[in-house]
PDB file of C-alpha atoms and ligand atoms in Angstrom:
ATOM      1  CA  UNK A 203      24.265-105.662  -8.351  1.00 73.00           C
ATOM      2  CA  UNK A 204      26.043-105.231 -11.739  1.00 79.00           C
ATOM      3  CA  UNK A 205      28.467-102.853  -9.973  1.00 82.00           C
ATOM      4  CA  UNK A 206      29.808-105.741  -7.911  1.00 86.00           C
ATOM      5  CA  UNK A 207      29.568-108.180 -10.842  1.00 88.00           C
ATOM      6  CA  UNK A 208      31.666-105.961 -13.141  1.00 88.00           C
ATOM      7  CA  UNK A 209      33.845-104.784 -10.263  1.00 89.00           C
ATOM      8  CA  UNK A 210      32.969-101.132 -10.931  1.00 87.00           C
ATOM      9  CA  UNK A 211      33.984 -98.382  -8.502  1.00 85.00           C
ATOM     10  CA  UNK A 212      31.022 -96.129  -9.274  1.00 83.00           C
ATOM     11  CA  UNK A 213      27.517 -96.409 -10.617  1.00 81.00           C
ATOM     12  CA  UNK A 214      27.878 -95.862 -14.394  1.00 75.00           C
ATOM     13  CA  UNK A 215      24.297 -94.777 -15.098  1.00 76.00           C
ATOM     14  CA  UNK A 216      23.642 -91.780 -12.848  1.00 80.00           C
ATOM     15  CA  UNK A 217      21.052 -89.251 -14.060  1.00 81.00           C
ATOM     16  CA  UNK A 218      23.347 -86.209 -13.722  1.00 85.00           C
ATOM     17  CA  UNK A 219      26.275 -86.049 -16.162  1.00 88.00           C
ATOM     18  CA  UNK A 220      29.553 -86.557 -14.315  1.00 90.00           C
ATOM     19  CA  UNK A 221      32.660 -84.760 -15.689  1.00 91.00           C
ATOM     20  CA  UNK A 222      34.824 -87.696 -14.557  1.00 90.00           C
ATOM     21  CA  UNK A 223      33.239 -89.738 -17.334  1.00 89.00           C
ATOM     22  CA  UNK A 224      33.649 -87.158 -20.118  1.00 92.00           C
ATOM     23  CA  UNK A 225      34.536 -88.773 -23.412  1.00 92.00           C
ATOM     24  CA  UNK A 226      36.657 -86.065 -25.028  1.00 93.00           C
ATOM     25  CA  UNK A 227      35.653 -85.891 -28.668  1.00 96.00           C
ATOM     26  CA  UNK A 228      37.122 -83.132 -30.860  1.00 97.00           C
ATOM     27  CA  UNK A 229      33.777 -81.300 -30.794  1.00 97.00           C
ATOM     28  CA  UNK A 230      33.412 -81.516 -27.010  1.00 97.00           C
ATOM     29  CA  UNK A 231      37.000 -80.300 -26.511  1.00 97.00           C
ATOM     30  CA  UNK A 232      36.448 -77.404 -28.867  1.00 97.00           C
ATOM     31  CA  UNK A 233      33.160 -76.419 -27.225  1.00 97.00           C
ATOM     32  CA  UNK A 234      34.677 -76.564 -23.730  1.00 97.00           C
ATOM     33  CA  UNK A 235      37.707 -74.543 -24.843  1.00 97.00           C
ATOM     34  CA  UNK A 236      35.401 -71.914 -26.398  1.00 97.00           C
ATOM     35  CA  UNK A 237      33.332 -71.664 -23.219  1.00 97.00           C
ATOM     36  CA  UNK A 238      36.420 -71.202 -21.082  1.00 97.00           C
ATOM     37  CA  UNK A 239      37.963 -68.761 -23.575  1.00 97.00           C
ATOM     38  CA  UNK A 240      34.796 -66.659 -23.307  1.00 95.00           C
ATOM     39  CA  UNK A 241      35.173 -66.542 -19.516  1.00 95.00           C
ATOM     40  CA  UNK A 242      38.926 -65.963 -19.525  1.00 94.00           C
ATOM     41  CA  UNK A 243      38.714 -63.109 -22.037  1.00 92.00           C
ATOM     42  CA  UNK A 244      35.521 -61.675 -20.500  1.00 90.00           C
ATOM     43  CA  UNK A 245      33.623 -61.964 -23.778  1.00 89.00           C
ATOM     44  CA  UNK A 246      30.217 -61.249 -22.249  1.00 88.00           C
ATOM     45  CA  UNK A 247      27.629 -63.676 -23.624  1.00 90.00           C
ATOM     46  CA  UNK A 248      28.719 -67.136 -24.743  1.00 94.00           C
ATOM     47  CA  UNK A 249      26.043 -69.537 -26.026  1.00 95.00           C
ATOM     48  CA  UNK A 250      26.396 -73.285 -26.452  1.00 97.00           C
ATOM     49  CA  UNK A 251      23.762 -74.947 -28.621  1.00 96.00           C
ATOM     50  CA  UNK A 252      23.343 -78.564 -29.663  1.00 96.00           C
ATOM     51  CA  UNK A 253      20.862 -81.366 -30.268  1.00 96.00           C
ATOM     52  CA  UNK A 254      19.190 -83.099 -27.329  1.00 95.00           C
ATOM     53  CA  UNK A 255      21.551 -85.403 -25.430  1.00 93.00           C
ATOM     54  CA  UNK A 256      24.741 -84.306 -27.173  1.00 95.00           C
ATOM     55  CA  UNK A 257      26.461 -83.356 -23.896  1.00 95.00           C
ATOM     56  CA  UNK A 258      25.717 -79.663 -23.265  1.00 97.00           C
ATOM     57  CA  UNK A 259      25.017 -80.206 -19.547  1.00 96.00           C
ATOM     58  CA  UNK A 260      28.028 -82.486 -19.330  1.00 96.00           C
ATOM     59  CA  UNK A 261      30.203 -79.673 -20.753  1.00 97.00           C
ATOM     60  CA  UNK A 262      28.651 -77.123 -18.406  1.00 97.00           C
ATOM     61  CA  UNK A 263      29.587 -79.352 -15.480  1.00 96.00           C
ATOM     62  CA  UNK A 264      33.128 -79.688 -16.840  1.00 97.00           C
ATOM     63  CA  UNK A 265      33.278 -75.899 -17.160  1.00 97.00           C
ATOM     64  CA  UNK A 266      32.137 -75.432 -13.538  1.00 97.00           C
ATOM     65  CA  UNK A 267      34.904 -77.768 -12.413  1.00 96.00           C
ATOM     66  CA  UNK A 268      37.471 -75.688 -14.324  1.00 97.00           C
ATOM     67  CA  UNK A 269      36.012 -72.444 -12.924  1.00 97.00           C
ATOM     68  CA  UNK A 270      36.351 -73.744  -9.342  1.00 96.00           C
ATOM     69  CA  UNK A 271      40.007 -74.573  -9.979  1.00 95.00           C
ATOM     70  CA  UNK A 272      40.597 -71.155 -11.609  1.00 94.00           C
ATOM     71  CA  UNK A 273      39.099 -69.249  -8.654  1.00 91.00           C
ATOM     72  CA  UNK A 274      36.248 -67.924 -10.803  1.00 95.00           C
ATOM     73  CA  UNK A 275      33.055 -67.356  -8.790  1.00 96.00           C
ATOM     74  CA  UNK A 276      29.863 -68.453 -10.519  1.00 97.00           C
ATOM     75  CA  UNK A 277      26.133 -68.733 -10.105  1.00 97.00           C
ATOM     76  CA  UNK A 278      24.772 -71.842 -11.800  1.00 97.00           C
ATOM     77  CA  UNK A 279      21.103 -71.795 -12.767  1.00 96.00           C
ATOM     78  CA  UNK A 280      19.946 -75.243 -13.878  1.00 94.00           C
ATOM     79  CA  UNK A 281      16.205 -74.619 -13.760  1.00 91.00           C
ATOM     80  CA  UNK A 282      15.480 -71.295 -15.454  1.00 88.00           C
ATOM     81  CA  UNK A 283      11.682 -71.442 -15.115  1.00 92.00           C
ATOM     82  CA  UNK A 284      11.749 -68.526 -12.685  1.00 95.00           C
ATOM     83  CA  UNK A 285      10.318 -65.031 -12.534  1.00 95.00           C
ATOM     84  CA  UNK A 286      12.762 -62.129 -12.822  1.00 95.00           C
ATOM     85  CA  UNK A 287      12.870 -61.604  -9.041  1.00 95.00           C
ATOM     86  CA  UNK A 288      13.175 -65.334  -8.301  1.00 96.00           C
ATOM     87  CA  UNK A 289      16.011 -65.465 -10.809  1.00 96.00           C
ATOM     88  CA  UNK A 290      17.905 -62.625  -9.089  1.00 96.00           C
ATOM     89  CA  UNK A 291      17.240 -64.231  -5.687  1.00 97.00           C
ATOM     90  CA  UNK A 292      18.608 -67.502  -6.951  1.00 97.00           C
ATOM     91  CA  UNK A 293      21.717 -65.882  -8.475  1.00 97.00           C
ATOM     92  CA  UNK A 294      22.423 -63.877  -5.299  1.00 97.00           C
ATOM     93  CA  UNK A 295      21.893 -66.944  -3.120  1.00 97.00           C
ATOM     94  CA  UNK A 296      24.191 -69.071  -5.262  1.00 97.00           C
ATOM     95  CA  UNK A 297      26.876 -66.382  -4.921  1.00 97.00           C
ATOM     96  CA  UNK A 298      26.406 -66.716  -1.121  1.00 97.00           C
ATOM     97  CA  UNK A 299      24.892 -63.234  -0.888  1.00 97.00           C
ATOM     98  CA  UNK A 300      22.017 -62.545   1.534  1.00 96.00           C
ATOM     99  CA  UNK A 301      18.578 -62.782  -0.079  1.00 95.00           C
ATOM    100  CA  UNK A 302      15.977 -62.867   2.656  1.00 93.00           C
ATOM    101  CA  UNK A 303      13.709 -59.834   2.727  1.00 93.00           C
ATOM    102  CA  UNK A 304      15.607 -58.207  -0.163  1.00 94.00           C
ATOM    103  CA  UNK A 305      13.807 -56.217  -2.839  1.00 95.00           C
ATOM    104  CA  UNK A 306      14.702 -56.466  -6.513  1.00 94.00           C
ATOM    105  CA  UNK A 307      16.830 -53.325  -6.310  1.00 93.00           C
ATOM    106  CA  UNK A 308      18.617 -54.649  -3.167  1.00 95.00           C
ATOM    107  CA  UNK A 309      19.406 -57.862  -5.035  1.00 96.00           C
ATOM    108  CA  UNK A 310      20.690 -56.020  -8.106  1.00 93.00           C
ATOM    109  CA  UNK A 311      22.808 -53.807  -5.903  1.00 92.00           C
ATOM    110  CA  UNK A 312      24.379 -56.676  -3.983  1.00 94.00           C
ATOM    111  CA  UNK A 313      25.044 -58.737  -7.145  1.00 95.00           C
ATOM    112  CA  UNK A 314      26.645 -55.749  -8.911  1.00 92.00           C
ATOM    113  CA  UNK A 315      28.705 -54.686  -5.856  1.00 93.00           C
ATOM    114  CA  UNK A 316      29.928 -58.253  -5.503  1.00 95.00           C
ATOM    115  CA  UNK A 317      30.913 -58.555  -9.193  1.00 93.00           C
ATOM    116  CA  UNK A 318      32.577 -55.122  -9.255  1.00 91.00           C
ATOM    117  CA  UNK A 319      34.581 -55.708  -6.078  1.00 93.00           C
ATOM    118  CA  UNK A 320      35.803 -59.040  -7.451  1.00 94.00           C
ATOM    119  CA  UNK A 321      36.655 -57.390 -10.770  1.00 91.00           C
ATOM    120  CA  UNK A 322      38.674 -54.692  -8.992  1.00 90.00           C
ATOM    121  CA  UNK A 323      40.714 -57.454  -7.326  1.00 93.00           C
ATOM    122  CA  UNK A 324      41.326 -59.065 -10.719  1.00 91.00           C
ATOM    123  CA  UNK A 325      38.769 -61.867 -10.296  1.00 93.00           C
ATOM    124  CA  UNK A 326      35.981 -62.908 -12.638  1.00 93.00           C
ATOM    125  CA  UNK A 327      32.359 -63.689 -11.807  1.00 95.00           C
ATOM    126  CA  UNK A 328      30.260 -65.812 -14.160  1.00 96.00           C
ATOM    127  CA  UNK A 329      26.578 -66.575 -14.585  1.00 96.00           C
ATOM    128  CA  UNK A 330      25.951 -70.021 -16.084  1.00 97.00           C
ATOM    129  CA  UNK A 331      22.431 -70.918 -17.241  1.00 97.00           C
ATOM    130  CA  UNK A 332      21.571 -74.408 -18.443  1.00 97.00           C
ATOM    131  CA  UNK A 333      18.340 -75.004 -20.397  1.00 96.00           C
ATOM    132  CA  UNK A 334      18.442 -71.302 -21.272  1.00 95.00           C
ATOM    133  CA  UNK A 335      15.788 -71.766 -23.989  1.00 94.00           C
ATOM    134  CA  UNK A 336      13.257 -71.943 -21.119  1.00 94.00           C
ATOM    135  CA  UNK A 337      14.110 -68.427 -19.907  1.00 95.00           C
ATOM    136  CA  UNK A 338      11.216 -65.994 -20.076  1.00 95.00           C
ATOM    137  CA  UNK A 339      11.627 -62.763 -22.028  1.00 95.00           C
ATOM    138  CA  UNK A 340      11.627 -60.866 -18.705  1.00 95.00           C
ATOM    139  CA  UNK A 341      14.503 -62.896 -17.279  1.00 95.00           C
ATOM    140  CA  UNK A 342      16.438 -62.669 -20.550  1.00 94.00           C
ATOM    141  CA  UNK A 343      16.086 -58.898 -20.360  1.00 93.00           C
ATOM    142  CA  UNK A 344      17.286 -58.963 -16.737  1.00 92.00           C
ATOM    143  CA  UNK A 345      20.384 -60.878 -17.838  1.00 92.00           C
ATOM    144  CA  UNK A 346      20.976 -58.421 -20.674  1.00 90.00           C
ATOM    145  CA  UNK A 347      20.761 -55.557 -18.199  1.00 89.00           C
ATOM    146  CA  UNK A 348      23.244 -57.315 -15.900  1.00 88.00           C
ATOM    147  CA  UNK A 349      25.764 -57.208 -18.749  1.00 84.00           C
ATOM    148  CA  UNK A 350      25.770 -53.420 -18.444  1.00 82.00           C
ATOM    149  CA  UNK A 351      28.113 -54.166 -15.550  1.00 76.00           C
ATOM    150  CA  UNK A 352      30.651 -55.323 -18.127  1.00 69.00           C
ATOM    151  CA  UNK A 353      30.761 -51.821 -19.607  1.00 66.00           C
ATOM    152  CA  UNK A 354      30.840 -50.231 -16.153  1.00 67.00           C
ATOM    153  CA  UNK A 355      33.737 -52.439 -15.037  1.00 64.00           C
ATOM    154  CA  UNK A 356      35.765 -51.649 -18.151  1.00 64.00           C
ATOM    155  CA  UNK A 357      35.064 -47.954 -17.556  1.00 61.00           C
ATOM    156  CA  UNK A 358      36.274 -48.318 -13.914  1.00 58.00           C
ATOM    157  CA  UNK A 359      39.384 -50.117 -15.013  1.00 52.00           C
ATOM    158  CA  UNK A 360      40.370 -47.613 -17.704  1.00 48.00           C
ATOM    159  CA  UNK A 361      39.514 -44.804 -15.241  1.00 44.00           C
ATOM    160  CA  UNK A 362      41.860 -46.208 -12.619  1.00 45.00           C
ATOM    161  CA  UNK A 363      44.709 -46.484 -15.087  1.00 42.00           C
ATOM    162  CA  UNK A 364      44.588 -42.777 -15.931  1.00 44.00           C
TER     163      UNK A 364
HETATM  164  N1  ATP B 404      31.209 -86.473 -24.177  1.00 65.98           N
HETATM  165  C1  ATP B 404      30.529 -87.254 -23.353  1.00 65.98           C
HETATM  166  N2  ATP B 404      31.163 -88.148 -22.567  1.00 65.98           N
HETATM  167  C2  ATP B 404      30.486 -88.950 -21.730  1.00 65.98           C
HETATM  168  N3  ATP B 404      29.146 -88.936 -21.576  1.00 65.98           N
HETATM  169  C3  ATP B 404      28.463 -88.053 -22.333  1.00 65.98           C
HETATM  170  C4  ATP B 404      29.090 -87.173 -23.237  1.00 65.98           C
HETATM  171  N4  ATP B 404      28.155 -86.412 -23.845  1.00 65.98           N
HETATM  172  C5  ATP B 404      26.987 -86.802 -23.321  1.00 65.98           C
HETATM  173  N5  ATP B 404      27.167 -87.784 -22.410  1.00 65.98           N
HETATM  174  C6  ATP B 404      26.122 -88.465 -21.641  1.00 65.98           C
HETATM  175  O1  ATP B 404      24.933 -88.444 -22.438  1.00 65.98           O
HETATM  176  C7  ATP B 404      23.808 -88.098 -21.636  1.00 65.98           C
HETATM  177  C8  ATP B 404      23.194 -86.782 -22.160  1.00 65.98           C
HETATM  178  O2  ATP B 404      24.126 -85.729 -21.972  1.00 65.98           O
HETATM  179  P1  ATP B 404      23.676 -84.294 -21.498  1.00 65.98           P
HETATM  180  O3  ATP B 404      22.605 -84.379 -20.470  1.00 65.98           O
HETATM  181  O4  ATP B 404      24.906 -83.545 -21.129  1.00 65.98           O
HETATM  182  O5  ATP B 404      23.093 -83.738 -22.873  1.00 65.98           O
HETATM  183  P2  ATP B 404      22.397 -82.367 -23.180  1.00 65.98           P
HETATM  184  O6  ATP B 404      22.943 -81.899 -24.484  1.00 65.98           O
HETATM  185  O7  ATP B 404      22.514 -81.455 -22.007  1.00 65.98           O
HETATM  186  O8  ATP B 404      20.877 -82.803 -23.385  1.00 65.98           O
HETATM  187  P3  ATP B 404      19.555 -81.896 -23.280  1.00 65.98           P
HETATM  188  O9  ATP B 404      19.452 -81.140 -24.574  1.00 65.98           O
HETATM  189  O10 ATP B 404      18.431 -82.907 -23.129  1.00 65.98           O
HETATM  190  O11 ATP B 404      19.675 -80.995 -22.086  1.00 65.98           O
HETATM  191  C9  ATP B 404      24.300 -87.967 -20.193  1.00 65.98           C
HETATM  192  O12 ATP B 404      24.098 -89.193 -19.519  1.00 65.98           O
HETATM  193  C10 ATP B 404      25.777 -87.686 -20.340  1.00 65.98           C
HETATM  194  O13 ATP B 404      26.483 -88.164 -19.230  1.00 65.98           O
HETATM  195 MG1   MG B 405      21.127 -80.596 -20.729  1.00 65.98          MG
END
């Protein structure tokens, strides 16, 4: 009703943060630039922390928009209350990789093959986790192990230059 009254084009009070309505404060700009810098320079882990409601999810959604434009593939986990296998299934599925009937090792293999083949073509693959403080220790360890790929990819790249 107020939409028509105020002649608004969109509903201003949606539950999910919408990047089109980002109010670019200095802090938000800096945080977004740091997130993207971490991706661009393949820095491995990048963590964004902040008080409740300060715009972390909003910035994550802005980052995803930038990643889509920059041809960076990503898996976006927004509900991290998952077991280690569910987490890998979710990540593989979000990367459009087959998941049905796959064991944990199958999933790890397809995620790593996918990331390595993209890396060899000069493309980046990113895992984005919102609400990461809810991750279990098992899933955190799984993510840490996934970063071993970073070392492997660098090894491949220096190997191919020799
Ligand atoms: N810079 C901003 N510009 C416009 N709206 C913003 C901005 N920062 C936050 N908001 C709005 O404030 C609300 C809370 O933001 P958001 O959900 O991103 O916060 P959060 O830090 O992820 O919170 P939580 O810690 O609860 O997950 C949302 O409605 C979001 O759209
Ligand atoms: Mg949030």
